Coordinates of C-alpha atoms and ligand atoms in Angstrom, one line a residue:
M81 CA -12.5 -15.6 -2.1
N82 CA -15.6 -17.8 -1.5
L83 CA -15.8 -21.5 -1.1
E84 CA -18.3 -23.1 -3.5
N85 CA -18.7 -26.8 -3.8
D86 CA -15.2 -27.6 -2.5
R87 CA -13.4 -25.1 -4.7
Y88 CA -12.4 -21.5 -3.9
R89 CA -13.7 -18.9 -6.3
L90 CA -12.8 -15.3 -6.9
S91 CA -15.2 -12.7 -8.4
G92 CA -16.9 -13.8 -11.6
G93 CA -16.3 -17.5 -10.7
V94 CA -12.5 -17.4 -11.4
D95 CA -10.7 -20.4 -9.8
P96 CA -7.5 -19.3 -8.2
L97 CA -6.0 -22.8 -8.9
D98 CA -6.6 -22.2 -12.6
L99 CA -4.6 -19.0 -12.3
V100 CA -1.7 -20.9 -10.6
E101 CA -1.9 -23.4 -13.5
E102 CA -1.7 -20.7 -16.1
F103 CA 0.7 -18.2 -14.5
G104 CA 2.7 -20.3 -12.0
C105 CA 3.6 -19.8 -8.3
P106 CA 4.2 -17.8 -6.2
L107 CA 1.5 -15.4 -7.5
Y108 CA -0.2 -12.2 -6.4
V109 CA -3.8 -12.1 -7.4
Y110 CA -6.0 -8.9 -7.1
D111 CA -9.7 -9.0 -7.4
A112 CA -10.9 -5.7 -9.0
A113 CA -14.5 -6.2 -7.8
I114 CA -13.3 -6.0 -4.2
M115 CA -11.4 -2.8 -4.9
E116 CA -14.5 -1.4 -6.5
R117 CA -16.7 -2.5 -3.5
Q118 CA -14.3 -0.8 -1.1
Y119 CA -14.1 2.4 -3.1
K120 CA -17.9 2.7 -3.3
R121 CA -18.3 2.0 0.4
I122 CA -16.1 4.9 1.3
R123 CA -17.5 7.1 -1.3
D124 CA -21.1 6.5 -0.3
A125 CA -20.4 6.8 3.4
F126 CA -19.8 10.6 3.2
K127 CA -22.6 12.9 2.5
V128 CA -21.0 16.2 1.6
K129 CA -21.2 18.6 -1.4
R130 CA -17.6 17.9 -2.6
L131 CA -15.7 14.6 -1.8
K132 CA -12.6 13.2 -3.3
I133 CA -11.1 9.8 -2.4
N134 CA -7.4 9.7 -3.3
Y135 CA -5.9 6.2 -3.5
A136 CA -2.7 6.0 -1.6
C137 CA -0.8 4.2 -4.2
K138 CA 2.2 3.1 -2.2
A139 CA 0.0 0.3 -1.0
L140 CA 0.0 -1.3 -4.5
T141 CA 1.5 0.5 -7.4
N142 CA 0.8 -1.7 -10.4
I143 CA -0.2 0.6 -13.2
N144 CA -3.4 -1.3 -13.9
V145 CA -4.5 -0.8 -10.3
L146 CA -3.9 2.9 -10.7
K147 CA -5.8 3.0 -14.0
F148 CA -8.7 1.1 -12.4
F149 CA -9.0 3.7 -9.6
N150 CA -8.8 6.5 -12.1
Q151 CA -11.7 4.9 -14.0
L152 CA -13.7 4.8 -10.7
G153 CA -13.2 8.5 -10.2
A154 CA -10.6 8.4 -7.5
G155 CA -7.7 10.8 -7.2
L156 CA -4.2 9.7 -6.2
D157 CA -2.1 10.2 -3.1
T158 CA 1.6 9.9 -3.8
V159 CA 4.8 10.0 -1.6
S160 CA 7.5 10.2 -4.2
V161 CA 8.0 11.9 -7.6
Q162 CA 8.2 8.4 -9.1
E163 CA 4.7 7.7 -7.9
V164 CA 3.6 11.0 -9.3
E165 CA 5.0 10.0 -12.7
M166 CA 3.2 6.6 -12.5
G167 CA 0.0 8.4 -11.7
L168 CA 0.3 10.7 -14.7
H169 CA 1.1 7.7 -16.9
A170 CA -2.1 6.0 -15.6
G171 CA -4.1 9.0 -16.8
F172 CA -4.7 11.0 -13.7
Q173 CA -4.9 14.8 -14.2
P174 CA -2.1 16.6 -12.3
G175 CA -4.8 18.4 -10.2
E176 CA -6.1 15.0 -9.1
I177 CA -2.7 14.0 -7.7
I178 CA -1.5 15.1 -4.3
Y179 CA 2.2 14.7 -3.5
T180 CA 2.8 14.1 0.2
P181 CA 6.5 13.5 0.7
N182 CA 8.5 13.3 3.9
C183 CA 12.1 14.5 4.3
V184 CA 12.7 14.7 0.6
S185 CA 14.9 17.3 -1.0
I186 CA 13.6 20.6 -2.3
E187 CA 14.9 19.5 -5.7
E188 CA 12.4 16.6 -5.7
I189 CA 9.6 18.9 -4.6
E190 CA 10.6 21.2 -7.5
E191 CA 10.3 18.2 -9.9
A192 CA 6.8 17.5 -8.7
T193 CA 5.8 21.2 -8.9
A194 CA 7.0 21.2 -12.5
L195 CA 4.6 18.3 -13.2
G196 CA 1.7 20.4 -11.9
V197 CA 0.5 18.2 -9.1
R198 CA -0.7 19.4 -5.7
I199 CA 2.1 19.8 -3.2
N200 CA 1.7 18.9 0.4
I201 CA 4.4 20.3 2.6
D202 CA 5.1 18.8 6.0
N203 CA 7.9 20.8 7.5
L204 CA 8.6 24.5 8.2
S205 CA 12.0 24.6 6.5
I206 CA 10.6 23.4 3.2
L207 CA 7.5 25.6 3.6
E208 CA 9.8 28.7 3.9
Q209 CA 12.0 27.7 1.0
F210 CA 9.1 26.8 -1.2
G211 CA 7.3 30.1 -0.4
Q212 CA 10.4 32.0 -1.4
I213 CA 10.7 30.2 -4.8
H214 CA 7.0 29.7 -5.7
P215 CA 4.8 32.3 -3.9
D216 CA 2.4 31.8 -6.7
V217 CA 2.0 28.0 -6.4
P218 CA -0.8 27.1 -3.9
V219 CA 0.1 24.4 -1.4
C220 CA -1.3 22.1 1.1
I221 CA 0.1 21.9 4.7
R222 CA 0.4 18.7 6.6
I223 CA -0.6 19.2 10.2
N224 CA 0.4 16.8 13.0
P225 CA -2.6 16.8 15.4
H226 CA -0.7 14.5 17.8
I227 CA -3.2 11.8 17.9
M228 CA -1.7 8.5 18.9
A229 CA -3.2 5.9 16.7
G230 CA -2.3 2.6 15.0
G231 CA -1.2 -0.7 16.4
N232 CA 2.5 -0.5 15.5
S233 CA 5.2 2.1 16.1
K234 CA 6.4 1.8 12.5
I235 CA 3.0 2.9 11.1
S236 CA 1.9 5.2 13.8
V237 CA 2.8 8.6 12.5
G238 CA 0.7 11.2 14.3
H239 CA 2.2 11.2 17.8
I240 CA 4.2 14.0 19.4
D241 CA 7.7 13.0 18.4
S242 CA 6.7 11.8 14.9
K243 CA 8.8 13.0 12.0
F244 CA 5.6 13.7 10.0
G245 CA 3.7 16.9 9.7
I246 CA 3.9 20.3 11.3
S247 CA 2.7 20.4 14.9
F248 CA -0.5 22.2 15.3
H249 CA 1.2 24.0 18.2
Q250 CA 3.5 25.6 15.5
M251 CA 0.7 27.3 13.6
P252 CA 1.9 30.8 14.5
L253 CA 5.2 30.0 12.7
V254 CA 3.3 28.7 9.7
Q255 CA 1.2 31.9 9.6
R256 CA 4.3 34.0 9.8
I257 CA 5.9 32.2 6.8
V258 CA 2.7 32.4 4.8
E259 CA 2.4 36.1 5.5
S260 CA 6.1 36.9 4.7
T261 CA 6.2 34.9 1.5
G262 CA 2.7 35.6 0.2
L263 CA 2.2 31.8 -0.2
K264 CA -1.4 30.7 -0.8
V265 CA -2.6 27.7 1.3
E266 CA -5.2 25.8 -0.6
G267 CA -5.4 22.7 1.5
L268 CA -4.8 21.3 5.0
H269 CA -4.0 17.7 5.6
M270 CA -3.5 15.2 8.4
H271 CA -2.6 11.5 8.4
T272 CA -2.3 9.9 11.8
G273 CA -1.2 6.5 10.7
S274 CA -2.4 3.1 9.7
G275 CA -4.8 1.1 11.8
I276 CA -7.2 3.5 13.4
L277 CA -9.5 1.5 15.7
D278 CA -12.4 3.8 16.3
A279 CA -14.3 6.8 14.9
D280 CA -13.6 8.9 17.9
V281 CA -9.9 9.0 17.5
F282 CA -10.5 10.2 13.9
L283 CA -12.9 12.8 15.1
R284 CA -10.5 14.1 17.7
G285 CA -7.9 14.7 14.9
A286 CA -10.6 16.2 12.6
E287 CA -11.6 18.6 15.3
I288 CA -8.1 19.9 15.6
L289 CA -7.7 20.3 11.9
L290 CA -11.0 22.1 11.5
N291 CA -10.0 24.4 14.2
V292 CA -6.7 25.2 12.4
A293 CA -8.7 25.6 9.2
K294 CA -10.6 28.6 10.5
D295 CA -7.5 30.7 10.3
F296 CA -6.9 30.1 6.6
D297 CA -9.0 32.1 4.1
D298 CA -8.4 30.3 0.8
L299 CA -9.0 26.7 1.5
D300 CA -10.2 24.5 -1.4
Y301 CA -9.9 21.1 0.4
I302 CA -9.3 19.5 3.7
D303 CA -7.7 16.1 3.6
F304 CA -8.2 13.8 6.6
G305 CA -5.7 11.2 5.4
S306 CA -6.3 7.6 6.2
G307 CA -5.6 4.8 8.7
F308 CA -8.9 3.0 8.0
K309 CA -8.6 -0.5 9.4
V310 CA -9.7 -3.6 7.6
P311 CA -10.3 -7.0 9.1
F312 CA -7.4 -9.5 8.8
K313 CA -9.2 -12.3 10.5
E314 CA -12.6 -13.3 11.8
G315 CA -13.7 -11.1 14.7
D316 CA -11.2 -8.3 13.9
I317 CA -12.4 -4.8 14.6
E318 CA -12.8 -2.9 11.4
T319 CA -13.2 0.9 11.1
D320 CA -16.9 1.4 10.9
I321 CA -16.7 3.6 7.8
E322 CA -20.5 4.1 7.7
E323 CA -20.6 5.4 11.3
L324 CA -17.5 7.5 10.6
G325 CA -19.2 8.8 7.5
V326 CA -22.2 10.0 9.3
K327 CA -20.2 11.7 12.1
I328 CA -17.6 13.4 9.9
S329 CA -20.1 14.5 7.3
E330 CA -22.3 16.2 9.8
R331 CA -19.3 18.0 11.4
F332 CA -17.8 18.9 8.0
N333 CA -21.1 20.3 6.6
D334 CA -21.3 22.5 9.7
F335 CA -17.8 23.7 9.2
C336 CA -18.5 24.6 5.5
E337 CA -21.5 26.6 6.6
E338 CA -19.4 28.6 9.1
Y339 CA -16.5 28.9 6.7
G340 CA -18.9 30.2 4.0
K341 CA -17.7 27.8 1.2
D342 CA -18.1 24.2 0.1
V343 CA -14.6 23.0 0.8
C344 CA -13.8 19.6 -0.7
L345 CA -13.5 16.7 1.8
M346 CA -10.6 14.4 1.0
F347 CA -9.4 11.0 2.2
E348 CA -6.5 9.0 1.1
P349 CA -6.9 5.3 1.9
G350 CA -4.5 2.6 0.8
K351 CA -5.1 -0.5 2.8
F352 CA -8.9 0.0 2.9
L353 CA -9.1 0.0 -0.9
V354 CA -6.8 -2.8 -1.8
S355 CA -5.9 -5.0 1.2
E356 CA -8.8 -7.5 1.0
A357 CA -8.6 -7.5 -2.8
G358 CA -5.2 -9.2 -2.8
Y359 CA -4.3 -12.9 -2.4
F360 CA -0.8 -14.3 -2.3
L361 CA -0.6 -17.9 -3.6
A362 CA 2.4 -20.1 -2.9
K363 CA 3.2 -23.8 -3.2
V364 CA 4.2 -25.9 -0.3
N365 CA 7.7 -27.3 -0.9
V366 CA 8.2 -29.4 2.2
I367 CA 6.4 -30.5 5.3
K368 CA 8.9 -30.8 8.1
Q369 CA 8.1 -32.2 11.5
T370 CA 10.2 -31.4 14.6
T371 CA 9.6 -32.6 18.1
S372 CA 6.9 -30.0 18.7
T373 CA 6.0 -28.3 15.4
V374 CA 4.9 -29.2 12.0
F375 CA 6.4 -26.8 9.5
A376 CA 4.9 -26.1 6.1
G377 CA 7.7 -24.6 4.1
I378 CA 6.5 -22.6 1.1
D379 CA 8.1 -21.5 -2.2
S380 CA 8.4 -17.9 -1.0
G381 CA 9.6 -15.9 2.0
L382 CA 10.0 -12.5 3.5
N383 CA 11.3 -11.3 0.1
H384 CA 7.8 -11.6 -1.3
L385 CA 5.6 -10.7 1.7
I386 CA 7.4 -9.1 4.6
R387 CA 4.5 -7.8 6.7
P388 CA 4.3 -10.7 9.2
M389 CA 8.1 -10.4 9.9
F390 CA 8.3 -6.6 9.7
Y391 CA 5.1 -5.6 11.5
D392 CA 4.0 -8.8 13.2
A393 CA 1.0 -8.6 10.8
Y394 CA -1.5 -11.4 10.9
H395 CA -2.4 -12.8 7.5
E396 CA -5.0 -15.6 7.3
I397 CA -3.6 -18.7 5.6
T398 CA -5.8 -21.3 3.9
N399 CA -5.0 -24.4 1.9
I400 CA -6.9 -23.8 -1.4
S401 CA -5.9 -27.2 -2.8
K402 CA -7.9 -29.0 -0.1
P403 CA -10.5 -26.6 1.3
N404 CA -12.3 -29.2 3.3
G405 CA -9.6 -31.5 4.7
K406 CA -9.2 -32.3 8.4
K407 CA -7.8 -29.2 10.2
R408 CA -4.3 -29.6 11.7
F409 CA -1.8 -27.2 13.2
Y410 CA 1.0 -25.8 11.1
T411 CA 3.7 -23.2 11.3
V412 CA 4.0 -21.7 7.9
V413 CA 7.5 -20.6 7.0
G414 CA 9.5 -19.3 4.0
Y415 CA 12.7 -20.4 2.3
I416 CA 14.8 -17.4 3.2
C417 CA 18.0 -18.1 5.1
E418 CA 16.8 -16.5 8.3
T419 CA 13.6 -16.9 10.3
D420 CA 10.7 -15.9 8.1
T421 CA 7.5 -17.1 9.6
F422 CA 4.2 -16.3 8.0
G423 CA 2.1 -17.8 10.7
I424 CA 2.6 -19.8 13.9
N425 CA 0.4 -22.8 14.9
R426 CA -2.4 -22.1 12.4
R427 CA -5.3 -24.4 12.0
I428 CA -5.2 -25.2 8.3
S429 CA -6.8 -27.9 6.3
E430 CA -4.4 -30.9 6.1
I431 CA -1.4 -29.9 3.9
N432 CA 0.5 -32.1 1.5
E433 CA 3.6 -31.2 -0.3
G434 CA 2.6 -29.5 -3.6
D435 CA -0.5 -27.9 -2.2
V436 CA -1.2 -24.2 -2.8
L437 CA -1.6 -22.0 0.2
C438 CA -3.3 -18.6 0.1
L439 CA -2.2 -15.7 2.3
H440 CA -5.2 -13.3 2.5
N441 CA -5.2 -9.5 2.7
A442 CA -2.2 -9.4 0.4
G443 CA -3.3 -6.4 -1.6
A444 CA -1.7 -3.6 0.5
Y445 CA 2.0 -3.3 1.3
C446 CA 2.8 -6.8 0.1
F447 CA 4.1 -6.8 -3.5
S448 CA 5.0 -3.1 -3.2
M449 CA 7.5 -4.1 -0.4
A450 CA 8.8 -7.2 -2.2
S451 CA 12.5 -7.5 -2.8
N452 CA 15.1 -9.7 -4.5
Y453 CA 16.7 -10.8 -1.2
N454 CA 18.5 -14.2 -1.6
S455 CA 18.5 -13.4 -5.3
R456 CA 15.0 -14.6 -5.8
F457 CA 12.7 -13.4 -8.5
R458 CA 9.7 -11.2 -7.6
P459 CA 6.4 -12.9 -8.3
A460 CA 4.0 -12.3 -11.2
E461 CA 0.8 -10.3 -10.6
V462 CA -2.7 -11.1 -11.9
L463 CA -5.7 -8.8 -12.0
V464 CA -9.1 -10.6 -11.9
Y465 CA -11.4 -8.3 -13.8
E466 CA -14.9 -9.1 -15.1
G467 CA -14.6 -12.9 -14.8
K468 CA -11.1 -13.2 -16.3
G469 CA -7.5 -13.2 -14.9
Y470 CA -5.1 -10.9 -16.7
L471 CA -1.3 -11.1 -16.2
I472 CA -0.3 -7.5 -15.2
R473 CA 3.3 -8.1 -14.2
E474 CA 5.6 -10.8 -15.5
R475 CA 7.6 -13.0 -13.1
E476 CA 11.2 -11.8 -13.0
N477 CA 14.0 -13.8 -14.5
M478 CA 17.8 -14.0 -14.3
E479 CA 18.1 -11.0 -16.6
D480 CA 16.2 -8.8 -14.2
L481 CA 18.6 -9.8 -11.4
M482 CA 21.6 -9.0 -13.5
R483 CA 20.2 -5.7 -14.9
N484 CA 22.2 -2.7 -13.8
Q485 CA 25.1 -4.7 -12.5
I486 CA 28.3 -3.8 -14.1
E487 CA 31.0 -6.4 -14.2
I488 CA 34.5 -4.9 -14.0
D489 CA 37.8 -6.5 -14.9
L490 CA 39.3 -8.0 -11.8
G491 CA 42.4 -9.1 -13.6
S492 CA 43.5 -12.7 -14.1
K493 CA 42.2 -13.9 -10.8
G494 CA 38.7 -13.1 -12.0
E495 CA 39.1 -14.7 -15.4
P496 CA 37.8 -18.2 -15.9
T497 CA 40.8 -20.5 -16.2
S498 CA 40.0 -24.2 -15.8
K499 CA 37.6 -26.1 -18.0
G500 CA 35.2 -26.3 -15.1
S501 CA 34.7 -22.6 -14.9
E502 CA 34.3 -22.3 -18.7
D503 CA 31.4 -24.7 -18.4
K504 CA 29.9 -22.6 -15.7
K505 CA 30.3 -19.5 -17.8
V506 CA 28.4 -21.2 -20.7
L507 CA 25.7 -22.2 -18.3
I508 CA 25.3 -18.7 -16.9
D509 CA 25.1 -17.3 -20.4
Q510 CA 22.3 -19.8 -21.2
L511 CA 20.5 -18.9 -18.1
L512 CA 20.7 -15.2 -19.0
K513 CA 19.3 -15.9 -22.4
G514 CA 16.6 -18.1 -20.8
T515 CA 17.6 -21.1 -22.9
S516 CA 18.7 -23.5 -20.2
Ligands
PLP758 C1 0.6 5.5 3.6 C2 -0.2 6.7 3.6 C3 -1.6 6.6 3.5 C4 -2.3 5.3 3.4 O1 -2.5 4.7 4.6 P1 -3.3 3.3 4.7 O2 -3.2 2.9 6.1 O3 -2.8 2.3 3.8 O4 -4.7 3.7 4.4 C5 -2.3 7.8 3.4 N1 -1.7 9.0 3.4 C6 -0.3 9.1 3.6 C7 0.3 10.5 3.6 C8 0.4 8.0 3.7 O5 1.8 8.1 3.8

């Protein structure tokens, strides 16, 4: 989002306040041009014979976002059979989808296998079961290289006691299962977690994986996962993708030469591709001053964007209604009935009630983690594509909240008796029909 003549603009000159006008608030807005920029950056950073960038779609699963990445030539990284089905619906070929679940049932893995996608196995028990049932279906194996990375224990998944992957110390066991079942291993994979700070951590993991790879004869691809870091505020360290590209490409090309085959290099970024493309827009309901703090209470909460509360994530907040006002300090909070603070003591352009605030970096793990807590509707989503904003998900309504709930007969105590409750029933019926 750029500031031009006192107004913020998205790609193609789209004014975010016009989108709020048209689609209401709170609103998620995604800028397709930024997704494309990020995709091309990572694609162009690696100079190898075969490269595939698989979009880790748990970051943002709107079907249009999936279709957009499909159009760009990406593959898809999925973590549930439902994500697999969405990927197929979006037009990805089964061979372009890799399924990387953790602690799911063998039945779910069977479902994904039946859909023809690539199966990435991350524990010995499943590897053994799978090998016995499907010795003919090639698999990928998720290796844990025990590289500690990432800024938060919830998203750091490569350390020694992590539940993810098969320890590279257990490779003899893997080899024994492969030999006894006749399983074909077509890929090796690692994903050390979100928020890798420097190229060297990545290279350490890569070195371990390439070392393991030498012992497998039929590899078609090696997947280095993700964890690419993007800036959330000015001065933030970002993964230097270009530097990483140079270093990894050189190492990988050497490996292919030794291995005697052009193995495909894969990555599976989520955050890197969509974080910066997303904006969350919410109106200020109240300004509330206490003895020491000025609160700006917005028309949203941890139900819509939980990362600040869940991960202590920092999301830049700007007042897009008044870009150039005098800067003052605000603590921006939500309306949920527990502490849901989006940002403490932020310098923001002077806020009045009714102004629209923008939370930046709201593309990854924001809408996809949204819930109906406090019986609130989840927001609408808009995709800005070639100079126009398209509604890609409707705002929820009362019907969505009631869907799947089954009202049982609780006897006379549950029946409306007085006139008052009859009126209430009529009102609820009207709300459900959307005619209030
Ligand atoms: C979540 C996840 C990713 C994406 O991580 P980002 O930090 O969003 O890039 C990639 N691979 C796997 C297996 C994941 O679970």
